[in-house]
Amino acid sequence: MSITITTTYGTPHNVSDTNPTHVTSCDRYRLPLVGTIAPGTPGYEDMVEMLRENDHHTREGYGLIFLESEEFSAIYFGSIEQIEQYKHDNADGPATFDPSQGVMYAKWPHGKGWDDYIPRTFWNVQARGAVADGVGLVTAFAHTQVRGAEVIVYEFEGTWSRGGEPQQMVTYHCTACHLDTFHSGGDVHENTGPSSRRWAARQARQHIVSAHRNGVGTTNSACRPNNGEILRAVNAVARDMWGAQGNALPDTDDAYCATKGPCSIIRELRAGIRPAVYRA
């Protein structure tokens, strides 16, 4: 069953011919980090091991350009002179570089040396107009089965447990089923860099594919609205305990989500307002 996933917010990406959840490239990138490494750099020998393994270790020191999009990342190795020239040209405005002068690898590297060299980066950066570093929408996709619904990837501040220490996180939310990914396990990630956001976006794509293949609300579908069942049960218990006439909580998933769930975060992000820490 073929499916085309349409981007409704952010940059469209190129995907595998056989797997619409596997992003292979993007036509536009940010260059959030530019630098150099040389034999005196801590961990240098470990950092160039990837070049050595691919017979690309041809210099004593490298200039680096890190590229990232919402769902993809890459690193360019060139000469130190080329990168210093790029930094000089970029001082007065956007500059370009010739990637044919070096080598490009998909994804940012990690491991010894790299983990200390690469700082934590967010897609939403306050210096670029975001409400705060690591707080904002990343990308969104149109739901194929529910008209007007989206599956939205967003960076936010939350806690792993009630009353815990606030952290930078990234996840996705489907406005067709309104399931909270905190309760699904493995769908909320610590937001450390492009790989975190790539995984969240991949899971958002998988959610859409599951709904497309299995429908909405079926046993095998990842998109399963509760239709307020849990809320009605909680309200019934609350009325019985307190002798109240009204409901303690909104009795539909969309109403609850709009006031207390992920939709409340997304609404404020779209309005340029910094949301309260989720689950604090």
Coordinates of C-alpha atoms in Angstrom, one line a residue:
M1 CA 0.0 0.0 0.0
S2 CA 1.7 3.2 -1.2
I3 CA 1.4 6.4 0.9
T4 CA 2.6 9.9 0.4
I5 CA 3.3 11.8 3.6
T6 CA 2.6 15.5 3.2
T7 CA 4.5 18.1 5.3
T8 CA 2.2 20.8 6.6
Y9 CA 4.8 22.7 8.6
G10 CA 8.6 22.8 8.1
T11 CA 10.7 21.6 5.2
P12 CA 9.6 18.7 3.0
H13 CA 12.2 15.9 3.0
N14 CA 13.1 13.2 0.5
V15 CA 12.4 9.6 1.6
S16 CA 13.2 6.1 0.5
D17 CA 11.3 4.7 -2.5
T18 CA 10.2 1.8 -0.4
N19 CA 9.8 3.3 3.1
P20 CA 8.1 6.7 3.6
T21 CA 9.3 6.8 7.2
H22 CA 13.0 6.7 6.2
V23 CA 14.3 10.2 5.3
T24 CA 17.3 10.2 3.0
S25 CA 18.0 13.8 2.4
C26 CA 16.7 17.4 2.4
D27 CA 17.1 20.3 -0.1
R28 CA 17.8 23.0 2.5
Y29 CA 19.9 22.8 5.7
R30 CA 21.0 25.0 8.5
L31 CA 24.7 25.2 9.4
P32 CA 24.5 25.6 13.1
L33 CA 28.1 24.7 13.9
V34 CA 31.4 25.4 12.0
G35 CA 34.8 24.5 13.5
T36 CA 38.1 22.7 13.1
I37 CA 39.9 19.8 14.6
A38 CA 43.6 19.0 14.6
P39 CA 46.0 16.6 16.2
G40 CA 46.0 18.7 19.4
T41 CA 42.2 18.4 19.7
P42 CA 41.2 16.1 22.6
G43 CA 40.1 12.8 21.2
Y44 CA 41.4 13.7 17.8
E45 CA 42.5 10.1 16.9
D46 CA 39.1 8.7 17.8
M47 CA 37.3 11.5 15.9
V48 CA 39.1 10.8 12.6
E49 CA 38.6 7.0 12.9
M50 CA 35.5 7.2 10.7
L51 CA 37.6 8.9 8.0
R52 CA 40.4 6.3 8.4
E53 CA 37.9 3.4 8.0
N54 CA 36.6 4.9 4.7
D55 CA 40.1 5.8 3.3
H56 CA 39.3 9.5 3.7
H57 CA 41.9 10.4 6.3
T58 CA 44.1 12.5 4.1
R59 CA 44.9 15.6 6.1
E60 CA 46.5 16.7 9.4
G61 CA 43.5 18.5 10.7
Y62 CA 40.1 19.2 9.2
G63 CA 37.6 22.0 8.9
L64 CA 34.1 20.9 9.8
I65 CA 30.6 22.1 8.8
F66 CA 27.6 20.6 10.6
L67 CA 24.4 20.6 8.6
E68 CA 20.9 19.9 9.9
S69 CA 17.3 20.0 8.9
E70 CA 14.2 19.1 10.8
E71 CA 14.6 15.4 10.0
F72 CA 18.2 14.9 8.7
S73 CA 21.7 15.9 9.5
A74 CA 25.2 15.6 7.9
I75 CA 28.8 16.6 8.6
Y76 CA 31.3 17.9 6.1
F77 CA 35.0 17.4 6.4
G78 CA 37.2 19.8 4.4
S79 CA 40.4 21.6 4.7
I80 CA 41.0 24.0 7.6
E81 CA 41.7 26.7 5.1
Q82 CA 38.4 26.2 3.3
I83 CA 36.4 26.4 6.6
E84 CA 38.3 29.5 7.8
Q85 CA 37.5 31.2 4.5
Y86 CA 33.9 30.2 4.9
K87 CA 33.7 31.7 8.4
H88 CA 35.3 34.9 7.0
D89 CA 32.8 35.1 4.1
N90 CA 29.9 34.3 6.4
A91 CA 30.6 37.2 8.8
D92 CA 28.7 39.7 6.6
G93 CA 25.9 37.4 5.5
P94 CA 25.1 33.9 4.2
A95 CA 28.0 32.2 2.6
T96 CA 28.3 29.1 0.5
F97 CA 30.9 26.3 0.4
D98 CA 32.0 23.8 -2.2
P99 CA 31.3 20.3 -0.8
S100 CA 33.4 18.7 -3.6
Q101 CA 36.5 19.8 -1.9
G102 CA 36.0 17.4 1.0
V103 CA 33.7 14.5 2.1
M104 CA 30.2 14.4 3.5
Y105 CA 28.8 11.9 6.0
A106 CA 25.1 11.5 6.8
K107 CA 24.3 12.1 10.5
W108 CA 26.5 13.9 13.1
P109 CA 29.1 11.6 14.6
H110 CA 29.2 10.6 18.3
G111 CA 31.5 8.8 20.6
K112 CA 34.8 9.7 22.2
G113 CA 36.0 13.2 21.3
W114 CA 32.8 14.0 19.4
D115 CA 30.5 13.9 22.5
D116 CA 32.6 16.7 24.1
Y117 CA 33.1 18.6 20.9
I118 CA 29.5 18.9 19.7
P119 CA 27.3 21.1 21.9
R120 CA 23.7 20.4 22.6
T121 CA 21.7 22.0 19.8
F122 CA 18.0 22.7 19.3
W123 CA 15.9 23.3 16.2
N124 CA 14.1 26.2 17.9
V125 CA 16.7 28.8 18.8
Q126 CA 15.9 32.0 20.6
A127 CA 18.5 33.9 18.6
R128 CA 16.6 33.0 15.5
G129 CA 13.2 34.2 16.8
A130 CA 12.0 31.2 18.8
V131 CA 10.2 31.8 22.1
A132 CA 13.1 30.0 23.8
D133 CA 15.9 27.5 23.0
G134 CA 14.5 24.1 22.5
V135 CA 10.8 25.2 22.7
G136 CA 8.7 25.3 19.6
L137 CA 7.3 23.3 16.6
V138 CA 9.7 21.3 14.5
T139 CA 7.6 19.8 11.7
A140 CA 4.1 18.5 11.1
F141 CA 2.4 16.0 8.7
A142 CA -1.1 15.8 7.3
H143 CA -3.1 12.8 8.7
T144 CA -4.2 10.7 5.7
Q145 CA -7.3 9.3 7.3
V146 CA -8.8 12.2 9.3
R147 CA -9.4 15.4 7.3
G148 CA -7.7 18.5 8.9
A149 CA -5.8 16.4 11.5
E150 CA -2.0 16.6 11.8
V151 CA 0.8 14.7 13.5
I152 CA 3.0 17.4 15.0
V153 CA 6.6 17.1 16.2
Y154 CA 7.6 19.7 18.8
E155 CA 10.3 20.6 21.3
F156 CA 9.2 21.4 24.8
E157 CA 10.1 21.5 28.5
G158 CA 8.7 18.7 30.6
T159 CA 9.5 16.3 33.4
W160 CA 9.8 12.5 33.3
S161 CA 7.7 12.3 36.5
R162 CA 5.4 14.6 38.3
G163 CA 7.3 17.2 40.2
G164 CA 10.6 16.2 38.6
E165 CA 13.4 18.3 37.2
P166 CA 12.4 20.1 34.0
Q167 CA 14.3 18.9 30.9
Q168 CA 14.4 19.7 27.2
M169 CA 12.3 17.1 25.4
V170 CA 10.9 16.3 21.9
T171 CA 8.0 14.2 20.9
Y172 CA 5.0 14.1 18.5
H173 CA 1.3 14.5 18.9
C174 CA -1.6 13.3 16.7
T175 CA -4.7 15.6 16.6
A176 CA -6.8 12.7 15.4
C177 CA -6.4 10.5 18.4
H178 CA -5.0 12.9 21.0
L179 CA -3.0 10.1 22.7
D180 CA -0.3 11.4 25.1
T181 CA 3.0 10.0 24.2
F182 CA 4.2 10.1 27.8
H183 CA 1.9 7.1 28.3
S184 CA 3.0 5.1 25.3
G185 CA 6.6 4.5 26.2
G186 CA 9.6 5.3 24.0
D187 CA 7.9 8.2 22.1
V188 CA 9.3 11.0 24.3
H189 CA 13.0 11.7 23.9
E190 CA 15.6 13.8 25.6
N191 CA 16.2 16.6 23.2
T192 CA 20.0 16.6 22.6
G193 CA 20.4 17.2 18.9
P194 CA 19.4 16.3 15.4
S195 CA 19.2 12.6 16.1
S196 CA 16.6 13.1 18.8
R197 CA 14.4 15.2 16.5
R198 CA 14.9 12.7 13.6
W199 CA 13.6 9.9 15.8
A200 CA 10.6 11.8 16.9
A201 CA 9.7 12.7 13.3
R202 CA 10.2 9.1 12.2
Q203 CA 7.8 8.0 14.9
A204 CA 5.3 10.6 13.7
R205 CA 5.6 9.2 10.2
Q206 CA 5.2 5.7 11.5
H207 CA 2.0 6.8 13.3
I208 CA 0.6 8.1 10.0
V209 CA 1.6 4.9 8.1
S210 CA -0.1 2.8 10.8
A211 CA -3.4 4.7 10.5
H212 CA -3.2 4.6 6.7
R213 CA -2.7 0.8 6.7
N214 CA -4.9 -0.2 9.6
G215 CA -7.4 2.6 9.9
V216 CA -8.2 4.8 12.9
G217 CA -9.4 3.1 16.1
T218 CA -8.7 -0.5 15.1
T219 CA -6.7 -2.9 17.3
N220 CA -3.7 -2.9 15.1
S221 CA -3.6 0.8 14.5
A222 CA -1.3 3.2 16.4
C223 CA -4.0 5.8 16.0
R224 CA -6.6 4.8 18.5
P225 CA -8.8 7.6 19.9
N226 CA -10.2 6.8 23.4
N227 CA -13.4 8.8 22.6
G228 CA -13.5 10.2 26.1
E229 CA -14.0 6.7 27.7
I230 CA -11.3 7.2 30.4
L231 CA -12.4 10.8 31.1
R232 CA -16.0 9.7 31.6
A233 CA -14.9 7.0 34.0
V234 CA -12.9 9.5 36.0
N235 CA -15.7 12.0 36.0
A236 CA -18.2 9.3 37.2
V237 CA -15.9 8.3 40.1
A238 CA -15.3 12.0 41.0
R239 CA -19.1 12.7 41.1
D240 CA -19.7 9.6 43.2
M241 CA -16.9 10.6 45.7
W242 CA -17.7 14.3 46.0
G243 CA -21.4 14.2 45.3
A244 CA -21.0 16.7 42.6
Q245 CA -23.3 17.3 39.7
G246 CA -20.8 18.5 37.1
N247 CA -17.7 16.9 35.6
A248 CA -14.3 17.4 37.2
L249 CA -12.6 17.1 33.7
P250 CA -13.7 17.8 30.1
D251 CA -15.5 14.7 28.9
T252 CA -14.0 14.5 25.4
D253 CA -10.4 13.8 24.4
D254 CA -10.1 16.9 22.2
A255 CA -11.4 19.2 24.9
Y256 CA -9.2 17.7 27.6
C257 CA -6.1 17.8 25.3
A258 CA -6.9 21.5 24.4
T259 CA -6.8 22.5 28.1
K260 CA -4.5 20.1 29.8
G261 CA -2.7 18.0 27.2
P262 CA -0.3 18.3 24.3
C263 CA -2.7 20.4 22.3
S264 CA -2.5 23.1 25.0
I265 CA 1.3 23.2 24.5
I266 CA 1.0 23.3 20.7
R267 CA -1.6 26.0 20.8
E268 CA 0.8 28.3 22.8
L269 CA 3.8 27.4 20.7
R270 CA 1.8 28.5 17.6
A271 CA 1.0 31.7 19.4
G272 CA 4.6 32.4 20.3
I273 CA 4.0 31.9 24.0
R274 CA 6.3 29.8 26.2
P275 CA 4.2 27.0 27.7
A276 CA 4.4 26.0 31.3
V277 CA 6.7 23.0 32.0
Y278 CA 4.6 19.9 31.1
R279 CA 3.8 17.5 34.0
A280 CA 5.7 19.7 36.5

